[in-house]
Short mmCIF file of C-alpha atoms and ligand atoms in Angstrom, two decimals:
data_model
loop_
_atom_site.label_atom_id
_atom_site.label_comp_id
_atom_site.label_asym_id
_atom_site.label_seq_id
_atom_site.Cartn_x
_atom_site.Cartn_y
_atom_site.Cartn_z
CA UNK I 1450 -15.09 9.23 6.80
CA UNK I 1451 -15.35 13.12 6.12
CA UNK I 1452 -18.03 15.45 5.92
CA UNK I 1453 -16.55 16.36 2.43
CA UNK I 1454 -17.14 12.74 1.64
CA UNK I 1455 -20.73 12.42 2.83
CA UNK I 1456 -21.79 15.58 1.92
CA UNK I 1457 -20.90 14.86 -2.14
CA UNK I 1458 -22.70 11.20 -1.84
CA UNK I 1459 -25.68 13.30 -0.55
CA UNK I 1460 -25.12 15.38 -3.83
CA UNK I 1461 -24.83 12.55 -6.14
CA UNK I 1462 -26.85 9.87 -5.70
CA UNK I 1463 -25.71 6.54 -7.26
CA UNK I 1464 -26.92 3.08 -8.33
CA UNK I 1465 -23.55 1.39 -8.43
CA UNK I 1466 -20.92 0.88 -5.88
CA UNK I 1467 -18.28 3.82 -6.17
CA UNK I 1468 -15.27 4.86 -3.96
CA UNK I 1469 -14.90 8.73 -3.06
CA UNK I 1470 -11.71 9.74 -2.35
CA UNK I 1471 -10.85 13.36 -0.07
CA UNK I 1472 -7.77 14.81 -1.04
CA UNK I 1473 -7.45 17.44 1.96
CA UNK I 1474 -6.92 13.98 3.81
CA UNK I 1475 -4.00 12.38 1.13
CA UNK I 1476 -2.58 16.07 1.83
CA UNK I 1477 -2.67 15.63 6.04
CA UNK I 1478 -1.19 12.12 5.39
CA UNK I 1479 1.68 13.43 3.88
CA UNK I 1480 2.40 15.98 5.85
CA UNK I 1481 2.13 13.83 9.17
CA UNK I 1482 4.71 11.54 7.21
CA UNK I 1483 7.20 14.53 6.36
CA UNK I 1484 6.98 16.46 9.51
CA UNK I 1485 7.10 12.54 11.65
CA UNK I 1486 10.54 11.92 9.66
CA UNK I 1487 11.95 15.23 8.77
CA UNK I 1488 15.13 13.96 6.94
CA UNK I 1489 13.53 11.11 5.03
CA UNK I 1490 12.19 11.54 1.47
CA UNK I 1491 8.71 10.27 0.51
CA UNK I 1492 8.24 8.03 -1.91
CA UNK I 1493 4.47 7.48 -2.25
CA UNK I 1494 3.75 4.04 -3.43
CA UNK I 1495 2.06 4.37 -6.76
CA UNK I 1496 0.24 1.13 -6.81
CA UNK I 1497 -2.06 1.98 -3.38
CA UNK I 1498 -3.83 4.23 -5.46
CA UNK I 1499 -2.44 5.60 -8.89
CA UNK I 1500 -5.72 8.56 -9.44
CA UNK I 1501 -4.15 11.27 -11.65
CA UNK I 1502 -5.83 13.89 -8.98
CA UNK I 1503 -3.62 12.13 -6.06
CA UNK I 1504 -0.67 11.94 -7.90
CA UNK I 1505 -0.69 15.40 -8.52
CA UNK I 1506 -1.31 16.61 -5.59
CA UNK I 1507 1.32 14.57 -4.43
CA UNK I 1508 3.50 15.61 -7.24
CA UNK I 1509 3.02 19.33 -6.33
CA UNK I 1510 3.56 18.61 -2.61
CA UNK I 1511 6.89 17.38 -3.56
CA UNK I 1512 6.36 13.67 -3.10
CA UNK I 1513 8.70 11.26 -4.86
CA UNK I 1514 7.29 8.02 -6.25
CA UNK I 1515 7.75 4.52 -5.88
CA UNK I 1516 6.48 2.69 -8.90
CA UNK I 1517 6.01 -0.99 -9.89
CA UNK I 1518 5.83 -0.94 -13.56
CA UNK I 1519 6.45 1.49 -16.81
CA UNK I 1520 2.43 2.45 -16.27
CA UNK I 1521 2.96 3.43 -13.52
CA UNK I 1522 5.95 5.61 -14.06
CA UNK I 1523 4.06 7.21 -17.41
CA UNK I 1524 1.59 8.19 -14.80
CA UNK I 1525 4.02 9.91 -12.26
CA UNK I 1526 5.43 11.96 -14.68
CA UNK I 1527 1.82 12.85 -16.17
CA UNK I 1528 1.26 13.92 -12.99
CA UNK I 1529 4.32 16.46 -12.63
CA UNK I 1530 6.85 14.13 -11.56
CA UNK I 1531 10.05 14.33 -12.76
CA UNK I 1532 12.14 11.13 -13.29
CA UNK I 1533 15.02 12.15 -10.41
CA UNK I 1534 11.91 11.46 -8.38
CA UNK I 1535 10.94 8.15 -9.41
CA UNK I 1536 12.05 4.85 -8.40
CA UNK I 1537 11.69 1.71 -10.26
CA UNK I 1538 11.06 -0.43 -7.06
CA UNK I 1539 9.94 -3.84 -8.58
CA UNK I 1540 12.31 -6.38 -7.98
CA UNK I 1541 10.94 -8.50 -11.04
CA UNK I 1542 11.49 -6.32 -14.27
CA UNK I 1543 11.64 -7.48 -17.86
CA UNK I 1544 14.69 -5.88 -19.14
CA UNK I 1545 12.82 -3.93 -21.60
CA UNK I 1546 11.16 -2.44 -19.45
CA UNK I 1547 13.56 -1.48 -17.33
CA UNK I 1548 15.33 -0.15 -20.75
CA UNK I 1549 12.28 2.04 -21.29
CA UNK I 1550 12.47 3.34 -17.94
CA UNK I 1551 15.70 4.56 -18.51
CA UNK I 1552 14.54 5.78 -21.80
CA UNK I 1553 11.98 8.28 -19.56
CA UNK I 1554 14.70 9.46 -17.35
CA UNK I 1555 14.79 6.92 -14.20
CA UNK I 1556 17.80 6.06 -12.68
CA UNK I 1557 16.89 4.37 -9.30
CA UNK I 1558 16.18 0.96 -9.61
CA UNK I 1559 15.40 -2.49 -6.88
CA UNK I 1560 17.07 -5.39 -7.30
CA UNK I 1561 17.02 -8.56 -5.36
CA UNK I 1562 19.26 -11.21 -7.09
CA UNK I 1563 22.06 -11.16 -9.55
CA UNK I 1564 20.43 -11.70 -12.22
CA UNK I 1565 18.25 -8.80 -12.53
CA UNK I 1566 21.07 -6.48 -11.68
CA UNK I 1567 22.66 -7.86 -14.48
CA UNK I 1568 19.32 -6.87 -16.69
CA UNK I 1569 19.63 -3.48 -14.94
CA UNK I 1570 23.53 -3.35 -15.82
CA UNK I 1571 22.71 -4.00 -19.45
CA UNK I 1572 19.46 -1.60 -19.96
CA UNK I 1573 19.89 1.36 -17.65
CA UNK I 1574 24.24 1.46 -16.85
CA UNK I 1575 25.53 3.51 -14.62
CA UNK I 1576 21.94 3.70 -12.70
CA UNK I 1577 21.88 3.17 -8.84
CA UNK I 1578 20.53 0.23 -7.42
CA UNK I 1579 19.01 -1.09 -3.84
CA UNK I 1580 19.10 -4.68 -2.79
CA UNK I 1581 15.89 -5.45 -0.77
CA UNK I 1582 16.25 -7.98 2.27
CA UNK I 1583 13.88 -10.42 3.51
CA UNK I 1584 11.70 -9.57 6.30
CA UNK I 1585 9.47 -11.48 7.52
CA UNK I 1586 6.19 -9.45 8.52
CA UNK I 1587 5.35 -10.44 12.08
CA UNK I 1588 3.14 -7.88 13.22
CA UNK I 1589 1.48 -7.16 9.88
CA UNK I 1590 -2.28 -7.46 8.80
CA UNK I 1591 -1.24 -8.06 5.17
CA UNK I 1592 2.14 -9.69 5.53
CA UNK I 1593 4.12 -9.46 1.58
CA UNK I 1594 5.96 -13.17 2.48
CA UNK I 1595 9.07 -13.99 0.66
CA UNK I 1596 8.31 -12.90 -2.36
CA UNK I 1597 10.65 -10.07 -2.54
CA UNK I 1598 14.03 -9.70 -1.23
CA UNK I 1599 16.84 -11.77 -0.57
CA UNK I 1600 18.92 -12.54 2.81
CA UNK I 1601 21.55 -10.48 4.09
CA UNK I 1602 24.53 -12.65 3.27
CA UNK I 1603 22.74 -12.49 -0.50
CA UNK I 1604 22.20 -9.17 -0.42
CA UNK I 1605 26.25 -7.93 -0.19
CA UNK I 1606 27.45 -10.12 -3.28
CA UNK I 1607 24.48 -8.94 -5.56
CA UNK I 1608 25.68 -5.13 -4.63
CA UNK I 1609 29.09 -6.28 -5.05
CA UNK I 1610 28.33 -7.59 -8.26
CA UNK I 1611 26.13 -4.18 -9.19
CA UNK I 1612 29.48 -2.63 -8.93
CA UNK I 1613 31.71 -4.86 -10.39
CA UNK I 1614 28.96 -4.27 -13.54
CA UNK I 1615 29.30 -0.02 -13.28
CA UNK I 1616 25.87 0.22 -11.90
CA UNK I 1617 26.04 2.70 -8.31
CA UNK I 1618 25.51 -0.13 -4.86
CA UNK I 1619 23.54 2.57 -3.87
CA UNK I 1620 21.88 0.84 -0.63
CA UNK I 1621 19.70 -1.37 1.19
CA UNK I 1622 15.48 -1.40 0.95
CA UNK I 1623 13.02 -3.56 3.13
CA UNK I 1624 9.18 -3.54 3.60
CA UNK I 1625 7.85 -4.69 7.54
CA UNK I 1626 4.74 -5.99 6.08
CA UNK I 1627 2.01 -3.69 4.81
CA UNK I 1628 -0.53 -2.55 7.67
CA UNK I 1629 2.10 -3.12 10.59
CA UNK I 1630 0.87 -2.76 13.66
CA UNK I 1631 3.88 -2.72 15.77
CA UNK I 1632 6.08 0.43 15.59
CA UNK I 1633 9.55 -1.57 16.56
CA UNK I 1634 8.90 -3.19 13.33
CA UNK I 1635 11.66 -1.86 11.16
CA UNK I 1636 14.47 -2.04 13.93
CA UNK I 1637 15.73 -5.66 13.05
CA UNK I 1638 15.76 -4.70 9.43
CA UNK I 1639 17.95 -1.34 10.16
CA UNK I 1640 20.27 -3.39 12.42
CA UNK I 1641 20.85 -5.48 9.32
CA UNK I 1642 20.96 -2.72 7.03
CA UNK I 1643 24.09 -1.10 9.05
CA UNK I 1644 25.55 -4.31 9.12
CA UNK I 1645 25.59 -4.47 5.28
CA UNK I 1646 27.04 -0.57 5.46
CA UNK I 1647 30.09 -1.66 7.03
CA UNK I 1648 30.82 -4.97 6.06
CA UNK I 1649 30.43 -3.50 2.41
CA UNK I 1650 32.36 -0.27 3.41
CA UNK I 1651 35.38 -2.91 4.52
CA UNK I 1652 35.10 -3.57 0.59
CA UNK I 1653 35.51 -0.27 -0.63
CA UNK I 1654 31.56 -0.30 -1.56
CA UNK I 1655 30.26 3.00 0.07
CA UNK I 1656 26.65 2.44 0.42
CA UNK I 1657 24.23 5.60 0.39
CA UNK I 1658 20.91 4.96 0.98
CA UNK I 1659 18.11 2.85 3.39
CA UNK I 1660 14.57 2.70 1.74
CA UNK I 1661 12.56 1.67 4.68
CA UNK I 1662 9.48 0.51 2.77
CA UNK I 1663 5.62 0.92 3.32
CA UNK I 1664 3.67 -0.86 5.97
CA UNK I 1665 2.56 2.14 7.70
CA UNK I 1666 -1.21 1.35 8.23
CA UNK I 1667 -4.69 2.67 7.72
CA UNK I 1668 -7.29 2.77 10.63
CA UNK I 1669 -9.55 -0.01 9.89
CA UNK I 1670 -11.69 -1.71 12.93
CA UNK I 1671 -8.43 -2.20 15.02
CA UNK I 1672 -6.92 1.24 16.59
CA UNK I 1673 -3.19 1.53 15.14
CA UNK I 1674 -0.82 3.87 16.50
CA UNK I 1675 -0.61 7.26 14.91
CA UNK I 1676 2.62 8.36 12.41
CA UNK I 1677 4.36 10.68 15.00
CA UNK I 1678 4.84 6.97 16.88
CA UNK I 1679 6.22 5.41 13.63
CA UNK I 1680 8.72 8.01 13.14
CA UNK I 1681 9.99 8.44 16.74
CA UNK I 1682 10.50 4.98 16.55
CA UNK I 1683 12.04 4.39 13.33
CA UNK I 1684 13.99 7.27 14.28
CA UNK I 1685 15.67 5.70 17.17
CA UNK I 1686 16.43 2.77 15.34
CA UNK I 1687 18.34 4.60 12.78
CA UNK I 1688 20.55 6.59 15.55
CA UNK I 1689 21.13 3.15 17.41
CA UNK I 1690 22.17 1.34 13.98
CA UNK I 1691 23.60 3.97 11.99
CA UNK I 1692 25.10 6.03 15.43
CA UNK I 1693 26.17 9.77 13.79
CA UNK I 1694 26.68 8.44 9.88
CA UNK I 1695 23.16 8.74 9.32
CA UNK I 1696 22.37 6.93 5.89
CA UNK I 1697 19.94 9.00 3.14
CA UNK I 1698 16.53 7.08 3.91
CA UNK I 1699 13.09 7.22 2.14
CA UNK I 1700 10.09 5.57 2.65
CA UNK I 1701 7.68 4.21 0.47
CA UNK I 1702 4.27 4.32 2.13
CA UNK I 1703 0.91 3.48 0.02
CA UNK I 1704 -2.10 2.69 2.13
CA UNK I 1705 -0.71 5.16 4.98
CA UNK I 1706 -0.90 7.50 2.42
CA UNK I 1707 -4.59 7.35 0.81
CA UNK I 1708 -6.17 4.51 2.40
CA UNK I 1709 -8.50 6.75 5.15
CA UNK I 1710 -8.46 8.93 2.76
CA UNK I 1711 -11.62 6.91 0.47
CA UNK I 1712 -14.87 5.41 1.32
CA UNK I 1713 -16.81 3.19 -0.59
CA UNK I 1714 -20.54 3.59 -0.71
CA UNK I 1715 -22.15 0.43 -1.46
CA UNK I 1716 -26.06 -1.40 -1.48
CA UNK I 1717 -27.27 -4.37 0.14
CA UNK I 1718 -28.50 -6.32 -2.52
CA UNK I 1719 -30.08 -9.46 -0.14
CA UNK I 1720 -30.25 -10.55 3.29
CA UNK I 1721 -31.33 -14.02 4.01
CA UNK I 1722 -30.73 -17.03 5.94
CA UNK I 1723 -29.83 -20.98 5.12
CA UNK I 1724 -32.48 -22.31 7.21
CA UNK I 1725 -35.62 -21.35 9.53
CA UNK I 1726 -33.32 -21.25 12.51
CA UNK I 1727 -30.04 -20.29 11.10
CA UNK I 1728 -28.97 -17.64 13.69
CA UNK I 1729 -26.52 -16.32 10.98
CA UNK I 1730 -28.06 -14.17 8.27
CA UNK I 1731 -25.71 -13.61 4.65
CA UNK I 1732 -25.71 -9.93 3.85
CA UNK I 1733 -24.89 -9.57 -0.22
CA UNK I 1734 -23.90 -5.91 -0.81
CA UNK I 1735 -23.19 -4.59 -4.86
CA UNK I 1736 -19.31 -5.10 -3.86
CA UNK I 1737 -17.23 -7.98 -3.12
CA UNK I 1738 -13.96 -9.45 -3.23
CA UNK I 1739 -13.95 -8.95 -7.65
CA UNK I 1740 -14.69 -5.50 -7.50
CA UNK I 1741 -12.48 -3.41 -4.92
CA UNK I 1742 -12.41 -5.24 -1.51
CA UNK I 1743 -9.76 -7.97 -2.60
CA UNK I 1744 -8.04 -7.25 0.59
CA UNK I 1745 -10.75 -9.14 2.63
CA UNK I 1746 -8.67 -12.27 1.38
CA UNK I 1747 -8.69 -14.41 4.51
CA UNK I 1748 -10.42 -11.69 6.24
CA UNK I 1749 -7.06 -9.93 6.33
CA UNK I 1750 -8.35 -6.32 6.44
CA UNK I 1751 -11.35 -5.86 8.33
CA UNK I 1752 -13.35 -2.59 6.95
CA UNK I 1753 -15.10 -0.74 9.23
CA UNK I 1754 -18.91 -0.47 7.80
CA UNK I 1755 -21.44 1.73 8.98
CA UNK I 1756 -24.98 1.70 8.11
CA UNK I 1757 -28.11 4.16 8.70
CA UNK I 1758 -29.39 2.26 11.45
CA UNK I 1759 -26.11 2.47 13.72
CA UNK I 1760 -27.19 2.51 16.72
CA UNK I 1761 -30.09 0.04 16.66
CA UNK I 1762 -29.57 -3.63 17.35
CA UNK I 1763 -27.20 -5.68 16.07
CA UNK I 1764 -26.48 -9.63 15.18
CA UNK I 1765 -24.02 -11.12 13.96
CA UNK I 1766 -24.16 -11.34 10.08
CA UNK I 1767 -21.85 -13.22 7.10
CA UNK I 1768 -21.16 -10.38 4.50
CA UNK I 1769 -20.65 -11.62 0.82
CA UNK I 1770 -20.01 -9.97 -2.62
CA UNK I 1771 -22.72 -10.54 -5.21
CA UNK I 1772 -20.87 -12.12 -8.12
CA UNK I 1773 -21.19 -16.07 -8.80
CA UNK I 1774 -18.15 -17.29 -7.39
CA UNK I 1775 -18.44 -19.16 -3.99
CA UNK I 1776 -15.39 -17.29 -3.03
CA UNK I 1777 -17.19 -13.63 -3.48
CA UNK I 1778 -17.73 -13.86 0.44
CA UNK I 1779 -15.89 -11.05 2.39
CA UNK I 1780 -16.31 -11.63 6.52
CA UNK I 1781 -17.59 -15.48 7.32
CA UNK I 1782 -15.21 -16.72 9.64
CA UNK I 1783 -14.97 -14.20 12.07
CA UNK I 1784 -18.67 -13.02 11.64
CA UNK I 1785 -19.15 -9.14 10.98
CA UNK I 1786 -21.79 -7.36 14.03
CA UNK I 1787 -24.48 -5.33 11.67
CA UNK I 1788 -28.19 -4.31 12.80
CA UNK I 1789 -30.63 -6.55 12.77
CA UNK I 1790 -32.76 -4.22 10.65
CA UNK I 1791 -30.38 -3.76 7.72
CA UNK I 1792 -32.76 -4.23 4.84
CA UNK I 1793 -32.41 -5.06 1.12
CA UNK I 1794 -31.61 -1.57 -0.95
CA UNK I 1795 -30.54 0.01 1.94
CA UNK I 1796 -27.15 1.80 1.82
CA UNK I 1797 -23.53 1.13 3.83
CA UNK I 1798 -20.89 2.75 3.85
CA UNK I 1799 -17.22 1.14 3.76
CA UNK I 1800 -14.44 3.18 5.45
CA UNK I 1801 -10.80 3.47 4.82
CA UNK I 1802 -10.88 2.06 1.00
CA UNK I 1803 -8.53 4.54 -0.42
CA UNK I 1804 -5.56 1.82 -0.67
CA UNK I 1805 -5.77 -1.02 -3.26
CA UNK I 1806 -9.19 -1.34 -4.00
CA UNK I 1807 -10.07 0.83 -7.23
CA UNK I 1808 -6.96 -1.67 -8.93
CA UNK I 1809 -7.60 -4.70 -7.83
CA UNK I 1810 -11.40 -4.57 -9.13
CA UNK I 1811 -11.83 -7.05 -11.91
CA UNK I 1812 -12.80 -5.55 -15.40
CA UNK I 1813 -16.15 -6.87 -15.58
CA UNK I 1814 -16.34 -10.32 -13.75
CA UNK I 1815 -20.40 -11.46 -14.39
CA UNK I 1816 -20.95 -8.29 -15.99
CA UNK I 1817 -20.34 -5.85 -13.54
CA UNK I 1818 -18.54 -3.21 -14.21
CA UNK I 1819 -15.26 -2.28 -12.37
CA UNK I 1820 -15.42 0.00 -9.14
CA UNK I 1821 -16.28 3.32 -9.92
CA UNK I 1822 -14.07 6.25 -8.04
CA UNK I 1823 -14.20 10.12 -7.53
CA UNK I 1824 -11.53 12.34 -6.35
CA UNK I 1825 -12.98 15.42 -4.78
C1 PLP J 2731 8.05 -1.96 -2.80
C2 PLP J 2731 6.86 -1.49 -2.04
N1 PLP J 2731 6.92 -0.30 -1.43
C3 PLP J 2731 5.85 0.20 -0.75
C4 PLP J 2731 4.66 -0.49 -0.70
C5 PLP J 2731 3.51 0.12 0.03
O1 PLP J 2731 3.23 -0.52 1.19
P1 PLP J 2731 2.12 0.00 2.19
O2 PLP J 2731 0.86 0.12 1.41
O3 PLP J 2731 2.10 -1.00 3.26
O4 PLP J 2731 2.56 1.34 2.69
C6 PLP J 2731 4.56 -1.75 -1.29
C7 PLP J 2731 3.33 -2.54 -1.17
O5 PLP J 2731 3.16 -3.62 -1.64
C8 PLP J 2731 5.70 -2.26 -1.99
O6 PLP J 2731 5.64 -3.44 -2.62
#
């Protein structure tokens, strides 16, 4: 929360939920990331929060971008990029639109399998590709599963074949899990990464690059350690792995990016109870799980909420969304601490919402409109 923040929702009073983003944070984040790894290029994940006003900022602060779709590359380059700074780092692509990627200029495309690199070999040739590994997220609030990425033994016959095809085996990409708590997270995945690096060097196939993913996290109720601690440790890693033949590396983070950088302000639209002696009240606010706070999905990522009457007593509370879908309910099983005061039309205040929450809100599920945001 800033006093920027505060200070313009004092200014401009609202009925509906809206998020307000601060920039001068986005602009600290990224300079904590560049100045943490000095030699690594930023790629700022497009999809944690794709505002024109942070992408250009970003764009003038000389941020690359890491984007999942042609959208979101239109809206990189809108924003100043140029394509040499834009990765196409989707693993699942229809080929035309990796063809119209190419079209706008990008050359620097993910790949997890053979068969899209033979999509990317006949819509963008001669373009560089990284194979993504599996990882398997211990340590992270949002873990991304195995989705994405293939194992290592994979991963050095689907560069082969990118350069048996002409496309550039450019190098190796992993993500620890998004909001990773534990800074050792990415040194398994290096280890492997050198190991591909020479066993593909023994074939001739000079990899380049490491793309070291997101997963750096956001504050949310749980203290996380701070970037510096991230990059000493990462850095390590890479000079125990890679020894003096340091790879080109990037990283790709999103909600380390903008996620402290927004706060929702929302209402509480009910509190009541299930019976007389229910010791649990349900607090409704104007936001749920449709509209912006998707990533409460099995109370993964705990917001921290504050409230005018901080300070005063609290209970223990259930805190639900106020659409009509039995799902709209944010924080049940672990029950959220709020004061026992908190009254209906009274507002809260959500912290650290800059990072998927503006996207994820539906378009108008029961009528309500999606989640309103301000970049100031
Ligand atoms: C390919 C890729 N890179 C980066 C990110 C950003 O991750 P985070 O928000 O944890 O920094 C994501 C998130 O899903 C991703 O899929």
């Amino acid at each position: 929360m800033t006093d920027r923040i505060l200070d313009y929702l004092r200014r401009n009073p609202s009925d509906a939920p809206r998020l307000v983003v601060d920039l001068d944070v986005v602009e600290r984040n990224y300079h904590a990331f560049a100045h943490a790894l000095p030699d690594t290029r930023v790629f700022y994940a497009v999809k944690a929060n794709p505002a024109p006003e942070i992408l250009g900022l970003l764009a003038r602060l000389g941020s690359n971008f890491d984007c999942a779709s042609v959208v979101e590359i239109e809206q990189a380059l809108a924003a100043g990029a140029t394509a040499d700074r834009i990765s196409f780092g989707n693993t699942i692509k229809k080929e035309r639109d990796i063809a119209r990627a190419y079209e706008l200029g990008v050359r620097l495309f993910a790949v997890d399998c053979e068969a899209e690199v033979e999509k990317v070999a006949r819509a963008a040739p001669g373009s560089r590709v990284f194979c993504r590994i599996l990882c398997d997220g211990a340590g992270a609030e949002w873990p991304l599963s195995k989705k994405f990425g293939c194992v290592p033994a994979m991963a050095s016959i689907v560069l082969e074949h990118a350069h048996d095809l002409g496309l550039v085996a450019y190098g190796i990409s992993f993500h620890v899990g998004s909001q990773q708590g534990n800074v050792e997270a990415w040194d398994n995945a290096l280890a492997t990464a050198a190991g591909l690096f020479r066993e593909l060097a023994e074939r001739g196939i000079n990899l380049a690059m490491v793309n070291m993913g997101g997963g750096f996290p956001a504050k949310y109720l749980r203290a996380m350690p701070g970037v510096p601690a991230y990059g000493e440790a990462i850095f390590r890693s890479l000079s125990r792995h890679f020894g003096n033949r340091m790879p080109e590396t990037i990283i790709e983070p999103g909600r380390g990016m903008v996620g402290e950088a927004g706060m929702i302000e929302a209402e509480v639209v009910l509190v009541s109870k299930k019976s007389a002696d229910d010791e649990v009240r349900w607090v409704y606010l104007d936001i749920g799980k449709f509209h912006g706070l998707a990533e409460t999905m099995d109370e993964a990522i705990r917001y921290p909420i504050r409230t005018l009457r901080d300070g005063e007593a609290t209970a223990p509370c259930v805190i639900a969304g106020p659409t009509c879908d039995s799902v709209d309910v944010l924080y049940e099983k672990t029950p959220y601490e709020l004061p026992v005061s908190l009254a209906i039309g009274d507002k809260v205040l959500i912290e650290a919402c800059g990072a998927y929450t503006t996207t994820y809100s539906s378009v108008g599920f029961n009528g309500f409109p999606p989640l309103a945001s301000v970049v100031i």
